[in-house]
């Protein structure tokens, strides 16, 4: 079930498979905010306008996959960063 809420304030009872963030914070600040909401192996989808190049992953996340996206009726570059929360190792 989708939930629309401020990431800084939302405290769910269970972790999510995915979290989508739009224009919230740089990755180094976004990662720690999103991590408590994601299950191990969960996916953080961070929207980015300009080409982020090869962004450094925040602590606790794998290297981001960068995908270009086309937004209808918008003639500007947009990108989506896919970051998987690392699984704890025994």
mmCIF file of C-alpha atoms in Angstrom, residues 13-62:
data_model
loop_
_atom_site.group_PDB
_atom_site.id
_atom_site.type_symbol
_atom_site.label_atom_id
_atom_site.label_comp_id
_atom_site.label_asym_id
_atom_site.label_seq_id
_atom_site.Cartn_x
_atom_site.Cartn_y
_atom_site.Cartn_z
ATOM 1 C CA UNK A 13 5.461 -0.646 12.297
ATOM 2 C CA UNK A 14 7.187 -2.703 9.589
ATOM 3 C CA UNK A 15 9.899 -2.048 7.007
ATOM 4 C CA UNK A 16 9.101 -1.479 3.323
ATOM 5 C CA UNK A 17 10.360 -3.167 0.160
ATOM 6 C CA UNK A 18 10.847 0.244 -1.486
ATOM 7 C CA UNK A 19 10.959 3.948 -0.658
ATOM 8 C CA UNK A 20 10.700 6.712 -3.279
ATOM 9 C CA UNK A 21 12.219 10.118 -2.542
ATOM 10 C CA UNK A 22 11.915 13.258 -4.639
ATOM 11 C CA UNK A 23 14.046 16.359 -4.029
ATOM 12 C CA UNK A 24 14.603 15.611 -0.372
ATOM 13 C CA UNK A 25 18.339 15.670 0.296
ATOM 14 C CA UNK A 26 21.725 14.669 -1.118
ATOM 15 C CA UNK A 27 22.404 10.916 -0.998
ATOM 16 C CA UNK A 28 24.686 11.165 2.038
ATOM 17 C CA UNK A 29 21.757 12.609 4.047
ATOM 18 C CA UNK A 30 18.978 10.680 2.299
ATOM 19 C CA UNK A 31 20.465 7.246 3.014
ATOM 20 C CA UNK A 32 20.328 7.522 6.827
ATOM 21 C CA UNK A 33 16.785 8.931 6.655
ATOM 22 C CA UNK A 34 15.493 6.142 4.408
ATOM 23 C CA UNK A 35 17.396 3.177 5.888
ATOM 24 C CA UNK A 36 15.118 2.712 8.953
ATOM 25 C CA UNK A 37 12.097 2.460 6.631
ATOM 26 C CA UNK A 38 13.630 -0.206 4.359
ATOM 27 C CA UNK A 39 13.971 -3.921 4.947
ATOM 28 C CA UNK A 40 17.384 -5.448 4.302
ATOM 29 C CA UNK A 41 17.753 -5.676 0.527
ATOM 30 C CA UNK A 42 15.010 -3.044 0.100
ATOM 31 C CA UNK A 43 15.226 -0.469 -2.682
ATOM 32 C CA UNK A 44 15.596 3.291 -2.333
ATOM 33 C CA UNK A 45 14.501 5.114 -5.496
ATOM 34 C CA UNK A 46 15.848 8.658 -5.490
ATOM 35 C CA UNK A 47 14.791 11.036 -8.250
ATOM 36 C CA UNK A 48 17.434 13.352 -9.682
ATOM 37 C CA UNK A 49 17.113 16.076 -12.291
ATOM 38 C CA UNK A 50 20.597 16.434 -13.676
ATOM 39 C CA UNK A 51 22.943 13.621 -14.565
ATOM 40 C CA UNK A 52 24.430 12.538 -11.234
ATOM 41 C CA UNK A 53 27.426 10.859 -12.869
ATOM 42 C CA UNK A 54 28.675 8.046 -10.639
ATOM 43 C CA UNK A 55 27.302 8.973 -7.213
ATOM 44 C CA UNK A 56 28.926 7.677 -4.054
ATOM 45 C CA UNK A 57 26.551 5.377 -2.152
ATOM 46 C CA UNK A 58 25.567 6.396 1.367
ATOM 47 C CA UNK A 59 26.613 4.117 4.223
ATOM 48 C CA UNK A 60 24.588 0.918 4.290
ATOM 49 C CA UNK A 61 23.694 0.962 0.573
ATOM 50 C CA UNK A 62 25.147 -0.673 -2.522
#
